[in-house]
Short mmCIF file of C-alpha atoms in Angstrom, two decimals:
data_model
loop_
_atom_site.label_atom_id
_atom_site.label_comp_id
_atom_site.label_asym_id
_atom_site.label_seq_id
_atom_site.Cartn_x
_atom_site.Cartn_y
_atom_site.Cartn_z
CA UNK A 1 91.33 23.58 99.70
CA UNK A 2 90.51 24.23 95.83
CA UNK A 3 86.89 22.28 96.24
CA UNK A 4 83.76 23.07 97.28
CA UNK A 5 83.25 22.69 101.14
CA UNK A 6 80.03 22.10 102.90
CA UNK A 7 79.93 22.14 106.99
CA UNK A 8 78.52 21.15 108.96
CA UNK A 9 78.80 17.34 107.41
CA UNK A 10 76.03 15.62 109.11
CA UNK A 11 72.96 17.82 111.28
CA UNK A 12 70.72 16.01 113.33
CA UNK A 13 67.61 18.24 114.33
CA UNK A 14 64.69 17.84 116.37
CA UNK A 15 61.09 18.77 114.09
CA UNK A 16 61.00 22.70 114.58
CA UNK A 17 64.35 23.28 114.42
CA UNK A 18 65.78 26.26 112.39
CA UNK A 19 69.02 24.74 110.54
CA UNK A 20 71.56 26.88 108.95
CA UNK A 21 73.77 24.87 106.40
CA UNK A 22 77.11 26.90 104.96
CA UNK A 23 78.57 26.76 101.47
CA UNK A 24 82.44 27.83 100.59
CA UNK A 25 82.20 27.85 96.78
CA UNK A 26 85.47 27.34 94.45
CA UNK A 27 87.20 30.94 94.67
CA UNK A 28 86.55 33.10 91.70
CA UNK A 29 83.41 30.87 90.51
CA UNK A 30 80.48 33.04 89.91
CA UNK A 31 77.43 30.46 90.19
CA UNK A 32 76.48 28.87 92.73
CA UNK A 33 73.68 25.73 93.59
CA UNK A 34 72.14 24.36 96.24
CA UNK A 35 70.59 20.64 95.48
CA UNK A 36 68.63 18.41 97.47
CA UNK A 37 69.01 14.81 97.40
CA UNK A 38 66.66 11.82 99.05
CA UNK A 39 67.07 8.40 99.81
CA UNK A 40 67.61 6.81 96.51
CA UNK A 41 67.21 9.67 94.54
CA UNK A 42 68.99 12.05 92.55
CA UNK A 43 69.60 15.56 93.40
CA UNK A 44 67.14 18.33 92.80
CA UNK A 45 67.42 21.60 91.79
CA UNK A 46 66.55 24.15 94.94
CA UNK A 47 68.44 27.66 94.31
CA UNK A 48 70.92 28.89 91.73
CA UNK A 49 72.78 32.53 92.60
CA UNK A 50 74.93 34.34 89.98
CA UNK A 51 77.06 36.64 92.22
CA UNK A 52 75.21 38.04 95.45
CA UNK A 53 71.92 37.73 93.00
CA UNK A 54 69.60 34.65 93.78
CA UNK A 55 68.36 34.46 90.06
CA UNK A 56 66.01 30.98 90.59
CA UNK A 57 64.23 29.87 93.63
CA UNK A 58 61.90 27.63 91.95
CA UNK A 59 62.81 24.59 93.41
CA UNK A 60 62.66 25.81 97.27
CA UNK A 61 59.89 23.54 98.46
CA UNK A 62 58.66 25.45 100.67
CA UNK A 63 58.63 29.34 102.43
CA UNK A 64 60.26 27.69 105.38
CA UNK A 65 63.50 27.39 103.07
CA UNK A 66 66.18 30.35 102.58
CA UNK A 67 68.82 31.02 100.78
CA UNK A 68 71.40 33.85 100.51
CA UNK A 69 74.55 35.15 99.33
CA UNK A 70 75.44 38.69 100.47
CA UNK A 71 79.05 39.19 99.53
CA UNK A 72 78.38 36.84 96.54
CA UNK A 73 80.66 34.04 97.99
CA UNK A 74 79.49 31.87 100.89
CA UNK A 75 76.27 30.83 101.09
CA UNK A 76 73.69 29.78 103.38
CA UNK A 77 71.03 27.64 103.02
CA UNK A 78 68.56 27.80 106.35
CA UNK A 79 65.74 25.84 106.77
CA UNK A 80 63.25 27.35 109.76
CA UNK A 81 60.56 24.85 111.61
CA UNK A 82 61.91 21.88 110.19
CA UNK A 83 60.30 18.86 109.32
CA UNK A 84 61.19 14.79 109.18
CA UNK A 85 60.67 15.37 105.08
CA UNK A 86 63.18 17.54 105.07
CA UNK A 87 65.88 14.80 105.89
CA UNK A 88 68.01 14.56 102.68
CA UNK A 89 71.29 15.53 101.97
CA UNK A 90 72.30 18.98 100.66
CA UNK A 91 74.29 19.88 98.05
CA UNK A 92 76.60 22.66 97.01
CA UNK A 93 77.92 23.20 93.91
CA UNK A 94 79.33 26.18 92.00
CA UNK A 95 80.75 26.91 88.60
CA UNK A 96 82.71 29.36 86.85
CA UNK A 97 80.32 31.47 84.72
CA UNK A 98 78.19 29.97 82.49
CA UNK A 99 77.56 32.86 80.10
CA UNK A 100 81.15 32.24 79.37
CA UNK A 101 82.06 28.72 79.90
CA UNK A 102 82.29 26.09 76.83
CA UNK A 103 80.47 23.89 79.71
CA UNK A 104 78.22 24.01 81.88
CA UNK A 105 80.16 21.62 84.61
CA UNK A 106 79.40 22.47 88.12
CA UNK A 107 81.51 21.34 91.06
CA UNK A 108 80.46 19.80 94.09
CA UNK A 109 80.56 19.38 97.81
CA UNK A 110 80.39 16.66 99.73
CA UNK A 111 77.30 17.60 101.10
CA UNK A 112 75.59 18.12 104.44
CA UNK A 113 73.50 15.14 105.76
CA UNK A 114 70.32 16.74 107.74
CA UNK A 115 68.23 14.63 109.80
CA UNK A 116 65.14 15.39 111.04
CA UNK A 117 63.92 13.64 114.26
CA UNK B 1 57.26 13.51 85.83
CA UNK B 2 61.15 12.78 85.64
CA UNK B 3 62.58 14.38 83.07
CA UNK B 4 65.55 12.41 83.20
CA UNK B 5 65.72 8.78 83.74
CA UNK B 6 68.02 5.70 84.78
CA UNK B 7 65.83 3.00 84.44
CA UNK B 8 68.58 0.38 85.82
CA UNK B 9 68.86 0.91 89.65
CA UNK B 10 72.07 -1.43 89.42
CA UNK B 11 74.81 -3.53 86.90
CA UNK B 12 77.42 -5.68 87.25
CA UNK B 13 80.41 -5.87 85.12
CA UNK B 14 83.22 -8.26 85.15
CA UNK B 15 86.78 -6.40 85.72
CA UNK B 16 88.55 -5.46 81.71
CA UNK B 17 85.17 -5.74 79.96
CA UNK B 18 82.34 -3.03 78.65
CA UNK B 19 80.33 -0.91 81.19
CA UNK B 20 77.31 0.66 79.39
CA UNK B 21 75.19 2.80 81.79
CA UNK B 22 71.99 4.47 80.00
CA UNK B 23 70.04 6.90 80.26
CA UNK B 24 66.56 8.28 78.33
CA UNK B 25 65.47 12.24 78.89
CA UNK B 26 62.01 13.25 77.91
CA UNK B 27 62.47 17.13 77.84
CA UNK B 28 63.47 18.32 73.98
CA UNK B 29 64.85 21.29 75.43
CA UNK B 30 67.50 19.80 77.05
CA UNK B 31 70.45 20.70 75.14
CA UNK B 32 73.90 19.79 77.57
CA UNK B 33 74.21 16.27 79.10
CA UNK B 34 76.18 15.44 81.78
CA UNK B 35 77.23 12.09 83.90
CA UNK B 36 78.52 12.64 87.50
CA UNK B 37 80.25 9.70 89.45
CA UNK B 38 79.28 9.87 93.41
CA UNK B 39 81.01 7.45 96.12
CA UNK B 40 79.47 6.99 99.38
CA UNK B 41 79.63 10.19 101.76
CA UNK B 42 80.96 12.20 98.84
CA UNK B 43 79.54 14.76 96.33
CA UNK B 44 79.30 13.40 92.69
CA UNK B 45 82.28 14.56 90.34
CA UNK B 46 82.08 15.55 86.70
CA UNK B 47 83.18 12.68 84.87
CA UNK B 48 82.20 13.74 80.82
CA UNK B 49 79.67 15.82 79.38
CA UNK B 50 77.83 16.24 75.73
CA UNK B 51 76.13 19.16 73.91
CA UNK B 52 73.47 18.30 72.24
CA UNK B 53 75.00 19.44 68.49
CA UNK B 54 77.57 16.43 69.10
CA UNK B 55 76.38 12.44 69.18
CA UNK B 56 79.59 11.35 71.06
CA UNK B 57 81.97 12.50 73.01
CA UNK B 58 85.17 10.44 74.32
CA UNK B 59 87.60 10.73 77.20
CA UNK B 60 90.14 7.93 77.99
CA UNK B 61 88.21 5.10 79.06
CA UNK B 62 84.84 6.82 78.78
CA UNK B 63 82.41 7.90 76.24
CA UNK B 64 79.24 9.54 75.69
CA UNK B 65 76.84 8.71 73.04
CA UNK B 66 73.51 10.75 71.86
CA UNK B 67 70.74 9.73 70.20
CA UNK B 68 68.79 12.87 70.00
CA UNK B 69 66.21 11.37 68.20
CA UNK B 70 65.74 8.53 70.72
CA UNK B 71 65.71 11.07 73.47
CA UNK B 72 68.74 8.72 74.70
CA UNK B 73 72.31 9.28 75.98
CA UNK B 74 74.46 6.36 77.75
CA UNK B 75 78.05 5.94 79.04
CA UNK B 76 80.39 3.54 78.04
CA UNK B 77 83.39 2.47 80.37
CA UNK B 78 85.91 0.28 78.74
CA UNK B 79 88.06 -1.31 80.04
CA UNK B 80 85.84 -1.30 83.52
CA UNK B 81 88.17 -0.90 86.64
CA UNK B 82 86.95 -1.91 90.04
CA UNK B 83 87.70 1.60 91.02
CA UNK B 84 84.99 2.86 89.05
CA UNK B 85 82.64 1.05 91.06
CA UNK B 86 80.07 4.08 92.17
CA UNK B 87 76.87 5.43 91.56
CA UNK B 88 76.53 7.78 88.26
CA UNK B 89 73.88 10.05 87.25
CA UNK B 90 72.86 11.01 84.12
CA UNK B 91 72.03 15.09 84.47
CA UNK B 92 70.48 17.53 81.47
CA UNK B 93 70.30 20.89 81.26
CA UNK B 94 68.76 23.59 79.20
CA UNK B 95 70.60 26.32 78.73
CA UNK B 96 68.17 28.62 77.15
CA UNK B 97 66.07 28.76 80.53
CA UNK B 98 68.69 30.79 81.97
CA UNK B 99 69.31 29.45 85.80
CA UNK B 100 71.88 26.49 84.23
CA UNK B 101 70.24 23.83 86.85
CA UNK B 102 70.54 20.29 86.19
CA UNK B 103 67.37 17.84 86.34
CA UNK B 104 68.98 14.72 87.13
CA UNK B 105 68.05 11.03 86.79
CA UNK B 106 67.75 8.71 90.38
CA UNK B 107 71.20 6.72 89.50
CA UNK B 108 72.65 3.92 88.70
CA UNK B 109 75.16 1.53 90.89
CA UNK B 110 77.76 0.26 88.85
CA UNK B 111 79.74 -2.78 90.94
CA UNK B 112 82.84 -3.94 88.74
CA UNK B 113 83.61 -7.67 90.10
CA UNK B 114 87.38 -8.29 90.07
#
């Protein structure tokens, strides 16, 4: 597969949960993003790595969210006690390396669809 | 506060003519624009982009205007297929913050009627 892949596809937890959501970035791209996107929104910025090194957690709504990288490839976004606000749809997306790149394109996953009941 | 914003939830187009899909950003740092088309159950894909030092940029059947001064960017789709029915976003980015995230608008959903 030469795309990003997101598993699982579609979560369905019961408030309290802890959910761990995986990321397989594009081989050899350097950045990586994790997005969350409501109901009729757009997606928002929650966690951008560079390698293994998680360089912006601003957007992580909360101390109940986590991400890492350790090998600077996969990632995993985990989400302890969760909450019915958390339902949205998480995105992964990664990029080559944008102190390098002419553009600043990242590529995306299809997503993982959490639902909180 | 959004930054970035679609302020036409929908349009319709008739098959062959002009699609225009705009956008307004309020941020005058953002310096790289983006639009991303996203199908049902799928992640958006890159469709064109913009920096900010250019006021168009063109790619087959779509182009990018930008009217820095306006604080305005929009798409243009011609001829418009019914494949390119979807939702696209309008994202920005500033790439002198240094994390290279995109603030994106809520969408638009662009039906092209055979």
């Amino acid at each position: 597969g030469a795309g990003v892949s997101q598993s699982p596809r579609y979560k369905v937890a019961k408030r309290g949960q802890d959910v761990a959501l995986r990321c397989d970035p594009i081989s050899g791209h350097v950045s990586l993003f994790w997005y969350q996107q409501a109901l009729g929104q757009g997606p928002e910025f929650l966690t951008y790595f560079q390698n293994e090194a998680q360089l912006d957690k601003s957007g992580l709504p909360s101390d109940r969210f986590f991400a890492e990288r350790p090998e600077g490839s996969v990632s995993t976004l985990k989400i302890q006690r969760t909450q019915q606000e958390d339902s949205a749809v998480y995105l992964c997306a990664s990029s080559f390396d944008n102190l390098a790149a002419s553009s600043y394109e990242q590529y995306f996953g299809p997503g993982t669809r959490l639902t909180v009941t | 506060d959004q930054q970035v914003k679609q302020n036409s939830p929908s349009l319709s187009v008739q098959e062959g003519r002009i699609s225009i899909l705009n956008c307004d950003y309020t941020n005058s740092m953002f310096d790289y624009f983006l639009w991303y088309k996203k199908y049902p159950a799928e992640g958006p894909t890159f469709l064109i982009s913009i920096s900010s030092i250019k006021d168009k940029n063109e790619d087959g059947r779509f182009t990018v205007f930008l009217n820095k001064s306006a604080k305005h960017l929009s798409l243009h789709i011609v001829p418009s297929q019914p494949g390119d029915s979807a939702v696209y976003f309008c994202a920005a980015e500033d790439s002198g913050a240094g994390s290279y995230q995109l603030t994106f608008g809520k969408g638009t959903k662009l039906s092209v009627i055979p």
